[in-house]
Structure formats: structure tokens, C-alpha cells
mmCIF file of C-alpha atoms in Angstrom:
data_model
loop_
_atom_site.group_PDB
_atom_site.id
_atom_site.type_symbol
_atom_site.label_atom_id
_atom_site.label_comp_id
_atom_site.label_asym_id
_atom_site.label_seq_id
_atom_site.Cartn_x
_atom_site.Cartn_y
_atom_site.Cartn_z
ATOM 1 C CA MET A 1 0.000 0.000 0.000
ATOM 2 C CA LEU A 2 1.068 3.568 -0.673
ATOM 3 C CA ARG A 3 0.376 6.086 2.101
ATOM 4 C CA ILE A 4 0.740 9.651 0.895
ATOM 5 C CA ASP A 5 -0.014 13.063 2.364
ATOM 6 C CA ARG A 6 -2.776 15.017 0.656
ATOM 7 C CA SER A 7 -0.405 17.932 -0.001
ATOM 8 C CA ILE A 8 2.060 15.755 -1.960
ATOM 9 C CA TYR A 9 -0.739 13.963 -3.799
ATOM 10 C CA ASP A 10 -2.083 17.362 -4.877
ATOM 11 C CA LYS A 11 1.371 18.491 -6.069
ATOM 12 C CA ILE A 12 1.787 15.403 -8.274
ATOM 13 C CA VAL A 13 -1.653 15.892 -9.833
ATOM 14 C CA ALA A 14 -1.036 19.632 -10.346
ATOM 15 C CA HIS A 15 2.297 18.926 -12.077
ATOM 16 C CA ALA A 16 0.659 16.393 -14.395
ATOM 17 C CA ARG A 17 -2.132 18.861 -15.286
ATOM 18 C CA ARG A 18 0.295 21.717 -15.849
ATOM 19 C CA ASP A 19 2.520 19.790 -18.259
ATOM 20 C CA HIS A 20 -0.387 18.272 -20.194
ATOM 21 C CA PRO A 21 -0.335 17.460 -23.149
ATOM 22 C CA ASP A 22 3.283 16.407 -22.428
ATOM 23 C CA GLU A 23 4.037 13.697 -19.914
ATOM 24 C CA ALA A 24 5.168 14.969 -16.503
ATOM 25 C CA CYS A 25 7.576 13.086 -14.235
ATOM 26 C CA GLY A 26 9.302 13.310 -10.882
ATOM 27 C CA ILE A 27 9.996 11.611 -7.592
ATOM 28 C CA VAL A 28 9.097 11.869 -3.936
ATOM 29 C CA ALA A 29 12.095 11.136 -1.747
ATOM 30 C CA GLY A 30 11.976 9.772 1.774
ATOM 31 C CA PRO A 31 14.346 8.428 4.422
ATOM 32 C CA GLU A 32 15.981 5.138 3.329
ATOM 33 C CA GLY A 33 13.924 2.145 4.346
ATOM 34 C CA SER A 34 11.095 4.276 5.800
ATOM 35 C CA ASP A 35 8.629 3.916 2.906
ATOM 36 C CA ARG A 36 7.526 7.507 3.710
ATOM 37 C CA PRO A 37 7.242 9.822 0.682
ATOM 38 C CA GLU A 38 8.182 13.228 2.122
ATOM 39 C CA ARG A 39 10.174 15.425 -0.261
ATOM 40 C CA PHE A 40 8.500 16.233 -3.581
ATOM 41 C CA VAL A 41 10.912 16.755 -6.503
ATOM 42 C CA GLU A 42 9.549 17.744 -9.890
ATOM 43 C CA MET A 43 11.817 16.563 -12.731
ATOM 44 C CA ILE A 44 12.289 17.787 -16.279
ATOM 45 C CA ASN A 45 10.961 15.444 -18.953
ATOM 46 C CA ALA A 46 13.968 15.530 -21.286
ATOM 47 C CA GLU A 47 11.773 14.135 -24.077
ATOM 48 C CA ARG A 48 9.075 16.866 -23.747
ATOM 49 C CA SER A 49 6.720 14.417 -25.369
ATOM 50 C CA PRO A 50 3.062 13.429 -25.034
ATOM 51 C CA THR A 51 3.990 9.743 -25.327
ATOM 52 C CA PHE A 52 7.358 9.326 -23.622
ATOM 53 C CA TYR A 53 9.305 10.575 -20.643
ATOM 54 C CA ARG A 54 12.897 10.349 -19.557
ATOM 55 C CA PHE A 55 14.564 12.095 -16.643
ATOM 56 C CA ASP A 56 17.198 14.557 -17.821
ATOM 57 C CA SER A 57 20.414 12.671 -17.054
ATOM 58 C CA ARG A 58 22.279 15.619 -15.481
ATOM 59 C CA GLU A 59 19.331 16.607 -13.317
ATOM 60 C CA GLN A 60 18.934 12.989 -12.266
ATOM 61 C CA LEU A 61 22.567 12.826 -11.118
ATOM 62 C CA LYS A 62 22.106 16.020 -9.079
ATOM 63 C CA VAL A 63 18.890 14.785 -7.435
ATOM 64 C CA TRP A 64 20.292 11.277 -6.753
ATOM 65 C CA ARG A 65 23.377 12.822 -5.123
ATOM 66 C CA GLU A 66 21.189 14.998 -2.913
ATOM 67 C CA MET A 67 19.298 11.900 -1.826
ATOM 68 C CA ASP A 68 22.590 10.117 -1.123
ATOM 69 C CA GLU A 69 23.779 12.971 1.084
ATOM 70 C CA ARG A 70 20.486 12.988 2.994
ATOM 71 C CA ASP A 71 20.267 9.167 3.311
ATOM 72 C CA GLU A 72 17.109 9.198 1.232
ATOM 73 C CA GLU A 73 15.804 7.040 -1.573
ATOM 74 C CA PRO A 74 13.135 7.560 -4.248
ATOM 75 C CA VAL A 75 10.015 6.306 -2.426
ATOM 76 C CA ILE A 76 7.751 7.340 -5.308
ATOM 77 C CA ILE A 77 8.626 7.605 -8.998
ATOM 78 C CA TYR A 78 5.712 9.238 -10.806
ATOM 79 C CA HIS A 79 4.774 10.121 -14.346
ATOM 80 C CA SER A 80 1.649 10.930 -16.283
ATOM 81 C CA HIS A 81 -0.090 9.390 -19.252
ATOM 82 C CA THR A 82 -1.909 12.010 -21.252
ATOM 83 C CA ALA A 83 -4.249 9.973 -23.447
ATOM 84 C CA THR A 84 -4.385 6.510 -21.913
ATOM 85 C CA GLU A 85 -5.235 4.956 -18.569
ATOM 86 C CA ALA A 86 -2.988 5.220 -15.511
ATOM 87 C CA TYR A 87 -1.515 1.756 -15.986
ATOM 88 C CA PRO A 88 2.176 0.947 -16.664
ATOM 89 C CA SER A 89 2.947 0.429 -20.349
ATOM 90 C CA ARG A 90 5.378 -2.152 -21.669
ATOM 91 C CA THR A 91 8.009 0.589 -21.893
ATOM 92 C CA ASP A 92 7.364 1.606 -18.277
ATOM 93 C CA VAL A 93 7.855 -1.974 -17.140
ATOM 94 C CA SER A 94 11.031 -2.518 -19.163
ATOM 95 C CA TYR A 95 12.645 0.578 -17.623
ATOM 96 C CA ALA A 96 11.494 0.035 -14.031
ATOM 97 C CA SER A 97 14.656 -0.416 -11.984
ATOM 98 C CA GLU A 98 13.763 0.473 -8.411
ATOM 99 C CA PRO A 99 12.187 -2.582 -6.808
ATOM 100 C CA ASN A 100 11.538 -0.647 -3.584
ATOM 101 C CA ALA A 101 9.771 2.285 -5.242
ATOM 102 C CA HIS A 102 6.076 2.932 -5.647
ATOM 103 C CA TYR A 103 5.486 3.677 -9.322
ATOM 104 C CA VAL A 104 2.681 6.238 -9.462
ATOM 105 C CA LEU A 105 0.781 6.823 -12.697
ATOM 106 C CA VAL A 106 -1.540 9.779 -13.207
ATOM 107 C CA SER A 107 -3.733 10.033 -16.268
ATOM 108 C CA THR A 108 -4.702 13.466 -17.518
ATOM 109 C CA ARG A 109 -6.884 12.195 -20.377
ATOM 110 C CA ASP A 110 -10.001 13.588 -18.666
ATOM 111 C CA PRO A 111 -9.711 17.140 -17.292
ATOM 112 C CA GLU A 112 -12.494 16.537 -14.750
ATOM 113 C CA THR A 113 -11.449 13.169 -13.299
ATOM 114 C CA VAL A 114 -8.289 12.414 -11.346
ATOM 115 C CA GLU A 115 -6.797 8.994 -12.089
ATOM 116 C CA PHE A 116 -4.004 8.344 -9.584
ATOM 117 C CA ARG A 117 -2.811 4.748 -9.211
ATOM 118 C CA SER A 118 0.220 3.099 -7.666
ATOM 119 C CA TYR A 119 2.175 -0.046 -8.570
ATOM 120 C CA ARG A 120 5.136 -2.134 -7.603
ATOM 121 C CA ILE A 121 7.193 -3.257 -10.590
ATOM 122 C CA VAL A 122 9.648 -6.038 -9.732
ATOM 123 C CA ASP A 123 11.404 -8.201 -12.338
ATOM 124 C CA GLY A 124 8.881 -7.201 -14.974
ATOM 125 C CA VAL A 125 5.855 -8.072 -12.836
ATOM 126 C CA VAL A 126 3.327 -5.281 -12.200
ATOM 127 C CA THR A 127 1.264 -5.348 -9.002
ATOM 128 C CA GLU A 128 -1.261 -2.610 -8.311
ATOM 129 C CA GLU A 129 -1.592 -1.505 -4.711
ATOM 130 C CA PRO A 130 -4.132 0.609 -2.805
ATOM 131 C CA VAL A 131 -3.429 4.310 -2.259
ATOM 132 C CA GLU A 132 -4.264 5.810 1.110
ATOM 133 C CA ILE A 133 -4.369 9.595 1.177
ATOM 134 C CA VAL A 134 -3.540 11.006 4.586
ATOM 135 C CA GLU A 135 -5.422 14.219 5.300
ATOM 136 C CA GLN A 136 -3.371 16.519 7.483
ATOM 137 C CA GLY A 137 -5.051 17.804 10.564
ATOM 138 C CA MET B 1 44.738 5.755 -5.992
ATOM 139 C CA ALA B 2 42.001 4.196 -7.995
ATOM 140 C CA ILE B 3 38.757 5.139 -9.693
ATOM 141 C CA GLU B 4 35.741 5.144 -7.426
ATOM 142 C CA VAL B 5 32.632 3.625 -8.987
ATOM 143 C CA ARG B 6 29.265 4.365 -7.371
ATOM 144 C CA ILE B 7 26.845 1.473 -7.725
ATOM 145 C CA PRO B 8 23.037 1.847 -7.891
ATOM 146 C CA THR B 9 20.724 -0.205 -5.647
ATOM 147 C CA ILE B 10 19.748 -2.535 -8.471
ATOM 148 C CA LEU B 11 23.352 -3.696 -9.062
ATOM 149 C CA ARG B 12 24.466 -3.971 -5.436
ATOM 150 C CA ASN B 13 23.652 -7.694 -5.377
ATOM 151 C CA LEU B 14 26.744 -8.025 -7.609
ATOM 152 C CA THR B 15 29.007 -6.003 -5.293
ATOM 153 C CA GLY B 16 28.104 -7.716 -2.034
ATOM 154 C CA GLY B 17 25.901 -4.761 -1.127
ATOM 155 C CA ALA B 18 28.656 -2.157 -1.548
ATOM 156 C CA LYS B 19 27.487 1.316 -2.626
ATOM 157 C CA ALA B 20 30.914 2.150 -4.062
ATOM 158 C CA VAL B 21 33.802 0.020 -5.288
ATOM 159 C CA ASP B 22 37.242 0.778 -6.696
ATOM 160 C CA GLY B 23 38.433 -0.082 -10.181
ATOM 161 C CA GLU B 24 41.252 0.557 -12.612
ATOM 162 C CA GLY B 25 41.661 1.318 -16.295
ATOM 163 C CA ALA B 26 42.632 4.007 -18.776
ATOM 164 C CA THR B 27 39.198 4.183 -20.411
ATOM 165 C CA LEU B 28 35.658 3.530 -19.260
ATOM 166 C CA SER B 29 35.679 0.313 -21.258
ATOM 167 C CA GLU B 30 38.820 -0.939 -19.474
ATOM 168 C CA LEU B 31 37.385 0.091 -16.140
ATOM 169 C CA ILE B 32 34.233 -1.964 -16.774
ATOM 170 C CA THR B 33 36.333 -4.989 -17.817
ATOM 171 C CA ASN B 34 38.322 -4.607 -14.603
ATOM 172 C CA LEU B 35 35.132 -4.339 -12.510
ATOM 173 C CA ASP B 36 33.700 -7.428 -14.156
ATOM 174 C CA LYS B 37 36.756 -9.446 -13.043
ATOM 175 C CA ASN B 38 36.133 -8.519 -9.417
ATOM 176 C CA TYR B 39 32.332 -8.466 -9.609
ATOM 177 C CA PRO B 40 31.372 -11.018 -12.263
ATOM 178 C CA GLY B 41 28.212 -10.151 -14.156
ATOM 179 C CA ILE B 42 28.428 -6.396 -13.775
ATOM 180 C CA GLY B 43 29.871 -5.928 -17.275
ATOM 181 C CA GLU B 44 26.879 -7.337 -19.096
ATOM 182 C CA ARG B 45 24.543 -5.190 -16.999
ATOM 183 C CA LEU B 46 26.296 -2.088 -18.330
ATOM 184 C CA VAL B 47 27.355 -2.999 -21.849
ATOM 185 C CA GLU B 48 25.546 -4.741 -24.676
ATOM 186 C CA ASN B 49 27.019 -5.402 -28.145
ATOM 187 C CA GLY B 50 29.960 -3.164 -27.382
ATOM 188 C CA GLN B 51 27.790 -0.189 -26.371
ATOM 189 C CA LEU B 52 26.483 1.206 -23.135
ATOM 190 C CA ARG B 53 23.011 -0.100 -22.479
ATOM 191 C CA ARG B 54 20.308 2.391 -23.360
ATOM 192 C CA PHE B 55 18.667 2.324 -19.953
ATOM 193 C CA ILE B 56 21.862 2.855 -17.965
ATOM 194 C CA ASN B 57 23.398 6.291 -17.329
ATOM 195 C CA VAL B 58 27.128 6.424 -16.610
ATOM 196 C CA TYR B 59 28.734 9.636 -15.419
ATOM 197 C CA LEU B 60 32.385 10.606 -15.228
ATOM 198 C CA ASN B 61 32.508 13.016 -12.292
ATOM 199 C CA ASP B 62 29.612 15.387 -13.205
ATOM 200 C CA GLU B 63 29.180 14.572 -16.886
ATOM 201 C CA ASP B 64 27.115 11.926 -18.660
ATOM 202 C CA VAL B 65 29.671 9.901 -20.662
ATOM 203 C CA ARG B 66 27.314 9.980 -23.667
ATOM 204 C CA PHE B 67 28.374 13.631 -24.007
ATOM 205 C CA LEU B 68 32.047 12.650 -23.653
ATOM 206 C CA GLY B 69 33.416 9.641 -25.491
ATOM 207 C CA GLY B 70 31.061 6.862 -24.390
ATOM 208 C CA LEU B 71 32.991 3.689 -23.578
ATOM 209 C CA ASP B 72 36.180 5.257 -25.010
ATOM 210 C CA THR B 73 36.082 8.103 -22.467
ATOM 211 C CA PRO B 74 39.493 8.353 -20.765
ATOM 212 C CA VAL B 75 39.426 7.917 -16.991
ATOM 213 C CA SER B 76 42.171 8.394 -14.435
ATOM 214 C CA ASP B 77 42.999 7.840 -10.794
ATOM 215 C CA GLY B 78 40.923 10.036 -8.520
ATOM 216 C CA ASP B 79 37.952 10.182 -10.883
ATOM 217 C CA THR B 80 34.509 9.153 -9.736
ATOM 218 C CA VAL B 81 32.272 7.141 -12.041
ATOM 219 C CA THR B 82 28.579 6.990 -11.126
ATOM 220 C CA VAL B 83 26.162 4.429 -12.545
ATOM 221 C CA LEU B 84 22.418 5.176 -12.416
ATOM 222 C CA PRO B 85 19.530 3.382 -14.067
ATOM 223 C CA ALA B 86 17.779 5.768 -16.463
ATOM 224 C CA VAL B 87 14.248 6.637 -15.365
ATOM 225 C CA ALA B 88 12.036 6.571 -18.408
ATOM 226 C CA GLY B 89 8.866 5.178 -19.901
ATOM 227 C CA GLY B 90 5.814 6.228 -21.778
ATOM 228 C CA MET B 91 2.328 5.318 -22.815
ATOM 229 C CA ARG B 92 3.308 2.769 -25.463
#
């Protein structure tokens, strides 16, 4: 299961809407081993494409180093699909390389409806998991 | 002195869990051959048909080696090489 604060959930959805019709992507970092997504990091889609995304390699190095220094890991890796459902594509699965991460997919195909789903992708096997949104008091 | 190579989570099963290992070589290609001797299997995770795998990013210090000389990029003692899996995908 993915537990995520409302404020971070809203930031991911807002990023996906803002970059539509291109795919948006980013991560949410958290302390290593904690499974707590805490630090939202929007990434550049180096492809600037409605059908593909790829983290800019220099920006990725910078962000991964920051995580290293803070003893963090990417708890969530998110991206959007702009015309199809929020389900990992074959390309998504072939690139998935963080067995501990929650892969979040947001679809922006319908401007009125939020589709926000989370998956584990391990050795090419996709498993959907429930998303619990934690409302802050 | 040696070349420090930073290993991503997904390849640490080949380095006994180590986040960073040392290697030697005059080029990136030689360095990878040297690493593969000490950590068998790591070479084929990085290189395919004589080229860097598409979904792996390799950096020499702060620069992606694709913008340098790829596998022919010269490396020297004191350099840091960082390996990261590319994060990519798409709707198809």
C-alpha cells in the first residue's frame, strides 16, 4: 500500500495537469527504508513528449546525489499518461529499476477526473496496490 | 589511488551490497572490464554489443559519458564514475 499526504498527492496531480499534453515526471524522496514519501521533486521530462518521458540525465545525477547525502531514496517515482489509462505500459515496465519504489501513474486524459494509481514493478511483474491519502489535521 | 565507482541499488547484489567500489583502467571500457573481473556479471549489466546499455546512465565526475566519449572516455585515478539506471517510460 502507498500512504501519501494530501499535499504531496495534490502536487503530483497539479504537475501532471500543468505539463499536459506532455508527460510529466518526478519523484518523492523519503528516508531510506522508511517507505515515507516526504520530499517532492519535480523533474524535467527531457523528451518533452506526449507519449514518452525520460529524466534529464544531469538533473537525475544532481537529485540522486542529494538523496545520497540525505540518506534518502526515491520512495515514489511518478509520471503521467496524457491519453491513456494510468496503468504501466510495456516501456514503463522494461525501464522500471527500483524494486523498492512505488510507481505512481496519473492520467490526464479527462480534465475533470483524477486517475491516480500506484504499482510495484519487480522483475517485470506489475502489481497494483491501494493508495491511502492522509489528510493533514 | 584508484577510480571510485558508485553502484546503484539494483546492481548492489553483484558487489556484495557495496554502494561504491574501486576499479582501474585508462578508459571507461577498461574500467568496466576490470570491474567485471572482481564483480562477475556487472559488465553485461552495463554494456551490450559493445555499447552502453540504453537504460543505464554512466557519469564521469559530473558529466554523462554519452556527451564525452562513451565507452572510449578516458578515466584516471581520482575520478569518480557513477552508474544510475535511467528513469524513463511512456504510454506505449
